[in-house]
Amino acid sequence: MQGEHEDELRTLRARAYGPSPDIHTDAVAVARLAELEATARERDASPPARAAADVEAAPGTEAVAAPGTELFPEAAASAPPASPPARRARPRWAPVLWPVSVVAALSAGAAATSVAMPLVSRDAGAGASQVTTLQPDPGFEWPVGLFGPPSDDAQGFADFLGVTAIASSRGAYQPGGDGACLLLIPTEDLAKQPETGFTWVHSGCGAGPFPATVAFTVERQMPAILRDRFPVGTAMQFVLDGERVGVLVEAAE
């Protein structure tokens, strides 16, 4: 840029960026400032010309090639173009924060899901949903008259709407064996210890990898508190999973 243009650029910049800017009222000056600044940027971005191009050989002398150089170098047009000025590198942390935030969000979502998921890991299957998980009842006592004396591994679970689940190696159709069985009896009968027998008993035993499961439909003789929530005819399932019992019910249509 010539000296006069540099002086003009300094003057316009003072009007634009100085302590008392007034260039915003002069549209012509604003346009001229933009033009001169663009020219200055282009000048700064251009690589300096090689000094050898500006030097002329002295009269009467012959250009002598330096040892090891070609006497007939390739035309300048074949030389690779000068690389454009490098862009300012973007901060390396900028693209990294997004994946980290996604991982953090996913981790938080996974933690929330693990808390909300049922404790029993059995597949409820299509058309069914798990409504609760029963935990062991530390005060449980084996009811008198229920398939003989209690087994050593008998375990009762918390009441569920008037129904008590009992895990044992003894079931209605398995007097003894290695497989675990699950019994369902009315909680009211468990408290009364009736001599005439229980109002109803449902039983199911596991085999190999299959857990002990009791599936039934709600009937009129079952506790009213159960029928109030799940009407007569509703299909239900109790599944023994280690020291827990999952309660599943058919999905409402």
GROMACS .gro file of C-alpha atoms in nm:
model
  253
    1MET     CA    1   0.000   0.000   0.000
    2GLN     CA    2   0.137   0.338  -0.094
    3GLY     CA    3   0.226   0.592   0.174
    4GLU     CA    4  -0.068   0.820   0.102
    5HIS     CA    5  -0.309   0.531   0.137
    6GLU     CA    6  -0.150   0.433   0.466
    7ASP     CA    7  -0.199   0.787   0.594
    8GLU     CA    8  -0.559   0.781   0.475
    9LEU     CA    9  -0.617   0.446   0.645
   10ARG     CA   10  -0.476   0.576   0.972
   11THR     CA   11  -0.701   0.882   0.952
   12LEU     CA   12  -1.014   0.676   0.883
   13ARG     CA   13  -0.931   0.429   1.159
   14ALA     CA   14  -0.892   0.719   1.401
   15ARG     CA   15  -1.239   0.839   1.301
   16ALA     CA   16  -1.380   0.488   1.347
   17TYR     CA   17  -1.194   0.356   1.651
   18GLY     CA   18  -1.060   0.670   1.819
   19PRO     CA   19  -1.184   0.834   2.140
   20SER     CA   20  -1.437   1.049   1.949
   21PRO     CA   21  -1.566   0.832   1.661
   22ASP     CA   22  -1.774   1.011   1.399
   23ILE     CA   23  -1.732   0.795   1.090
   24HIS     CA   24  -2.076   0.640   1.132
   25THR     CA   25  -2.226   0.964   1.002
   26ASP     CA   26  -2.018   0.954   0.680
   27ALA     CA   27  -2.122   0.665   0.455
   28VAL     CA   28  -1.850   0.742   0.200
   29ALA     CA   29  -1.580   0.730   0.468
   30VAL     CA   30  -1.719   0.400   0.601
   31ALA     CA   31  -1.702   0.243   0.254
   32ARG     CA   32  -1.351   0.378   0.197
   33LEU     CA   33  -1.232   0.240   0.532
   34ALA     CA   34  -1.365  -0.103   0.441
   35GLU     CA   35  -1.189  -0.088   0.103
   36LEU     CA   36  -0.854   0.015   0.249
   37GLU     CA   37  -0.868  -0.242   0.527
   38ALA     CA   38  -0.942  -0.517   0.272
   39THR     CA   39  -0.642  -0.404   0.067
   40ALA     CA   40  -0.424  -0.404   0.377
   41ARG     CA   41  -0.533  -0.757   0.465
   42GLU     CA   42  -0.451  -0.881   0.116
   43ARG     CA   43  -0.109  -0.717   0.135
   44ASP     CA   44  -0.035  -0.874   0.473
   45ALA     CA   45  -0.147  -1.216   0.348
   46SER     CA   46   0.070  -1.209   0.033
   47PRO     CA   47   0.415  -1.374   0.068
   48PRO     CA   48   0.709  -1.138   0.012
   49ALA     CA   49   0.862  -1.147  -0.335
   50ARG     CA   50   1.196  -1.320  -0.363
   51ALA     CA   51   1.481  -1.074  -0.356
   52ALA     CA   52   1.650  -1.260  -0.639
   53ALA     CA   53   1.368  -1.162  -0.873
   54ASP     CA   54   1.443  -0.793  -0.818
   55VAL     CA   55   1.816  -0.821  -0.874
   56GLU     CA   56   1.940  -0.780  -1.230
   57ALA     CA   57   2.267  -0.925  -1.345
   58ALA     CA   58   2.542  -0.670  -1.388
   59PRO     CA   59   2.625  -0.579  -1.752
   60GLY     CA   60   2.883  -0.801  -1.913
   61THR     CA   61   2.850  -1.076  -1.657
   62GLU     CA   62   2.710  -1.424  -1.695
   63ALA     CA   63   2.486  -1.590  -1.443
   64VAL     CA   64   2.669  -1.885  -1.298
   65ALA     CA   65   2.466  -2.169  -1.155
   66ALA     CA   66   2.556  -2.277  -0.810
   67PRO     CA   67   2.713  -2.621  -0.786
   68GLY     CA   68   2.452  -2.896  -0.781
   69THR     CA   69   2.177  -2.684  -0.936
   70GLU     CA   70   2.015  -2.733  -1.274
   71LEU     CA   71   2.120  -2.504  -1.557
   72PHE     CA   72   1.767  -2.505  -1.694
   73PRO     CA   73   1.525  -2.505  -1.400
   74GLU     CA   74   1.160  -2.570  -1.464
   75ALA     CA   75   0.938  -2.278  -1.540
   76ALA     CA   76   0.811  -2.084  -1.244
   77ALA     CA   77   0.455  -2.174  -1.342
   78SER     CA   78   0.522  -2.535  -1.247
   79ALA     CA   79   0.622  -2.440  -0.895
   80PRO     CA   80   0.357  -2.520  -0.635
   81PRO     CA   81   0.147  -2.217  -0.542
   82ALA     CA   82   0.214  -2.048  -0.214
   83SER     CA   83   0.006  -2.188   0.066
   84PRO     CA   84  -0.273  -1.959   0.184
   85PRO     CA   85  -0.237  -1.815   0.532
   86ALA     CA   86  -0.327  -2.068   0.795
   87ARG     CA   87  -0.658  -2.019   0.968
   88ARG     CA   88  -0.659  -1.967   1.337
   89ALA     CA   89  -0.695  -2.308   1.493
   90ARG     CA   90  -1.019  -2.367   1.681
   91PRO     CA   91  -0.974  -2.446   2.049
   92ARG     CA   92  -0.925  -2.819   2.094
   93TRP     CA   93  -1.157  -2.825   2.392
   94ALA     CA   94  -1.458  -2.702   2.194
   95PRO     CA   95  -1.533  -3.027   2.004
   96VAL     CA   96  -1.450  -3.237   2.309
   97LEU     CA   97  -1.702  -3.087   2.548
   98TRP     CA   98  -1.999  -3.206   2.345
   99PRO     CA   99  -1.919  -3.580   2.360
  100VAL     CA  100  -1.831  -3.548   2.729
  101SER     CA  101  -2.162  -3.379   2.800
  102VAL     CA  102  -2.343  -3.649   2.603
  103VAL     CA  103  -2.163  -3.922   2.797
  104ALA     CA  104  -2.251  -3.745   3.122
  105ALA     CA  105  -2.615  -3.716   3.016
  106LEU     CA  106  -2.625  -4.078   2.910
  107SER     CA  107  -2.463  -4.184   3.236
  108ALA     CA  108  -2.719  -3.984   3.433
  109GLY     CA  109  -3.001  -4.132   3.223
  110ALA     CA  110  -2.868  -4.484   3.276
  111ALA     CA  111  -2.849  -4.429   3.651
  112ALA     CA  112  -3.206  -4.299   3.661
  113THR     CA  113  -3.325  -4.597   3.456
  114SER     CA  114  -3.154  -4.848   3.683
  115VAL     CA  115  -3.335  -4.695   3.982
  116ALA     CA  116  -3.673  -4.694   3.810
  117MET     CA  117  -3.651  -5.044   3.664
  118PRO     CA  118  -3.815  -5.331   3.855
  119LEU     CA  119  -3.586  -5.527   4.083
  120VAL     CA  120  -3.684  -5.857   3.928
  121SER     CA  121  -3.494  -5.897   3.602
  122ARG     CA  122  -3.733  -6.146   3.445
  123ASP     CA  123  -3.893  -6.053   3.116
  124ALA     CA  124  -4.257  -5.965   3.176
  125GLY     CA  125  -4.339  -6.056   2.819
  126ALA     CA  126  -4.579  -5.889   2.582
  127GLY     CA  127  -4.901  -5.759   2.732
  128ALA     CA  128  -4.781  -5.765   3.093
  129SER     CA  129  -4.624  -5.519   3.334
  130GLN     CA  130  -4.458  -5.554   3.673
  131VAL     CA  131  -4.644  -5.369   3.946
  132THR     CA  132  -4.419  -5.433   4.246
  133THR     CA  133  -4.134  -5.636   4.396
  134LEU     CA  134  -4.184  -5.815   4.726
  135GLN     CA  135  -3.901  -5.824   4.979
  136PRO     CA  136  -3.850  -6.094   5.249
  137ASP     CA  137  -4.050  -6.062   5.572
  138PRO     CA  138  -3.806  -6.111   5.864
  139GLY     CA  139  -4.094  -6.193   6.102
  140PHE     CA  140  -4.243  -6.469   5.885
  141GLU     CA  141  -4.341  -6.797   6.052
  142TRP     CA  142  -4.430  -7.111   5.862
  143PRO     CA  143  -4.806  -7.170   5.894
  144VAL     CA  144  -4.914  -7.484   6.076
  145GLY     CA  145  -5.071  -7.742   5.846
  146LEU     CA  146  -4.918  -7.608   5.526
  147PHE     CA  147  -4.770  -7.918   5.361
  148GLY     CA  148  -4.627  -8.051   5.686
  149PRO     CA  149  -4.343  -7.905   5.892
  150PRO     CA  150  -4.148  -7.608   5.754
  151SER     CA  151  -3.845  -7.665   5.537
  152ASP     CA  152  -3.511  -7.520   5.641
  153ASP     CA  153  -3.508  -7.283   5.344
  154ALA     CA  154  -3.863  -7.151   5.383
  155GLN     CA  155  -3.895  -6.775   5.341
  156GLY     CA  156  -4.205  -6.557   5.354
  157PHE     CA  157  -4.242  -6.223   5.180
  158ALA     CA  158  -4.422  -5.898   5.253
  159ASP     CA  159  -4.800  -5.895   5.215
  160PHE     CA  160  -4.938  -5.784   4.881
  161LEU     CA  161  -5.306  -5.680   4.887
  162GLY     CA  162  -5.402  -5.966   5.119
  163VAL     CA  163  -5.177  -6.226   4.953
  164THR     CA  164  -4.863  -6.374   5.110
  165ALA     CA  165  -4.594  -6.538   4.897
  166ILE     CA  166  -4.377  -6.814   5.047
  167ALA     CA  167  -4.063  -6.961   4.891
  168SER     CA  168  -3.977  -7.318   4.985
  169SER     CA  169  -3.841  -7.641   4.845
  170ARG     CA  170  -4.182  -7.793   4.921
  171GLY     CA  171  -4.484  -7.721   4.702
  172ALA     CA  172  -4.830  -7.857   4.634
  173TYR     CA  173  -4.701  -8.090   4.363
  174GLN     CA  174  -4.347  -8.128   4.487
  175PRO     CA  175  -4.330  -8.276   4.839
  176GLY     CA  176  -3.952  -8.255   4.831
  177GLY     CA  177  -3.668  -8.191   4.590
  178ASP     CA  178  -3.399  -7.951   4.480
  179GLY     CA  179  -3.615  -7.704   4.287
  180ALA     CA  180  -3.754  -7.397   4.461
  181CYS     CA  181  -4.129  -7.357   4.485
  182LEU     CA  182  -4.350  -7.054   4.534
  183LEU     CA  183  -4.672  -7.069   4.738
  184LEU     CA  184  -4.948  -6.809   4.756
  185ILE     CA  185  -5.196  -6.808   5.044
  186PRO     CA  186  -5.439  -6.552   5.192
  187THR     CA  187  -5.260  -6.333   5.446
  188GLU     CA  188  -5.571  -6.347   5.666
  189ASP     CA  189  -5.548  -6.727   5.685
  190LEU     CA  190  -5.179  -6.700   5.769
  191ALA     CA  191  -5.264  -6.488   6.072
  192LYS     CA  192  -5.552  -6.709   6.189
  193GLN     CA  193  -5.377  -7.043   6.136
  194PRO     CA  194  -5.712  -7.211   6.045
  195GLU     CA  195  -5.752  -7.575   6.144
  196THR     CA  196  -5.990  -7.644   5.856
  197GLY     CA  197  -5.733  -7.551   5.595
  198PHE     CA  198  -5.668  -7.247   5.384
  199THR     CA  199  -5.931  -7.075   5.172
  200TRP     CA  200  -5.714  -7.125   4.865
  201VAL     CA  201  -5.353  -7.206   4.783
  202HIS     CA  202  -5.166  -7.150   4.458
  203SER     CA  203  -4.831  -7.318   4.403
  204GLY     CA  204  -4.566  -7.346   4.135
  205CYS     CA  205  -4.213  -7.490   4.128
  206GLY     CA  206  -3.907  -7.408   3.919
  207ALA     CA  207  -3.706  -7.647   3.705
  208GLY     CA  208  -3.349  -7.597   3.587
  209PRO     CA  209  -3.305  -7.242   3.460
  210PHE     CA  210  -3.678  -7.166   3.489
  211PRO     CA  211  -3.785  -6.984   3.807
  212ALA     CA  212  -4.072  -7.083   4.030
  213THR     CA  213  -4.379  -6.908   3.893
  214VAL     CA  214  -4.744  -6.891   3.994
  215ALA     CA  215  -4.992  -6.764   3.735
  216PHE     CA  216  -5.364  -6.730   3.804
  217THR     CA  217  -5.673  -6.518   3.740
  218VAL     CA  218  -5.832  -6.314   4.016
  219GLU     CA  219  -6.136  -6.497   4.159
  220ARG     CA  220  -6.423  -6.395   4.385
  221GLN     CA  221  -6.291  -6.579   4.691
  222MET     CA  222  -5.970  -6.379   4.686
  223PRO     CA  223  -5.923  -6.078   4.919
  224ALA     CA  224  -6.148  -5.780   4.851
  225ILE     CA  225  -5.851  -5.542   4.862
  226LEU     CA  226  -5.695  -5.736   4.574
  227ARG     CA  227  -6.020  -5.740   4.374
  228ASP     CA  228  -6.064  -5.365   4.426
  229ARG     CA  229  -5.741  -5.298   4.243
  230PHE     CA  230  -5.748  -5.591   4.000
  231PRO     CA  231  -6.101  -5.696   3.900
  232VAL     CA  232  -6.214  -6.057   3.886
  233GLY     CA  233  -6.074  -6.224   3.576
  234THR     CA  234  -5.748  -6.025   3.572
  235ALA     CA  235  -5.446  -6.243   3.495
  236MET     CA  236  -5.159  -6.215   3.744
  237GLN     CA  237  -4.821  -6.376   3.789
  238PHE     CA  238  -4.579  -6.404   4.083
  239VAL     CA  239  -4.218  -6.486   3.989
  240LEU     CA  240  -3.952  -6.595   4.238
  241ASP     CA  241  -3.615  -6.437   4.165
  242GLY     CA  242  -3.363  -6.528   4.434
  243GLU     CA  243  -3.468  -6.346   4.748
  244ARG     CA  244  -3.735  -6.136   4.580
  245VAL     CA  245  -4.072  -6.193   4.420
  246GLY     CA  246  -4.193  -5.993   4.124
  247VAL     CA  247  -4.566  -5.932   4.081
  248LEU     CA  248  -4.688  -5.893   3.725
  249VAL     CA  249  -5.030  -5.820   3.585
  250GLU     CA  250  -5.174  -5.828   3.236
  251ALA     CA  251  -5.175  -5.491   3.065
  252ALA     CA  252  -5.508  -5.314   3.047
  253GLU     CA  253  -5.654  -5.301   2.697
   0.00000   0.00000   0.00000
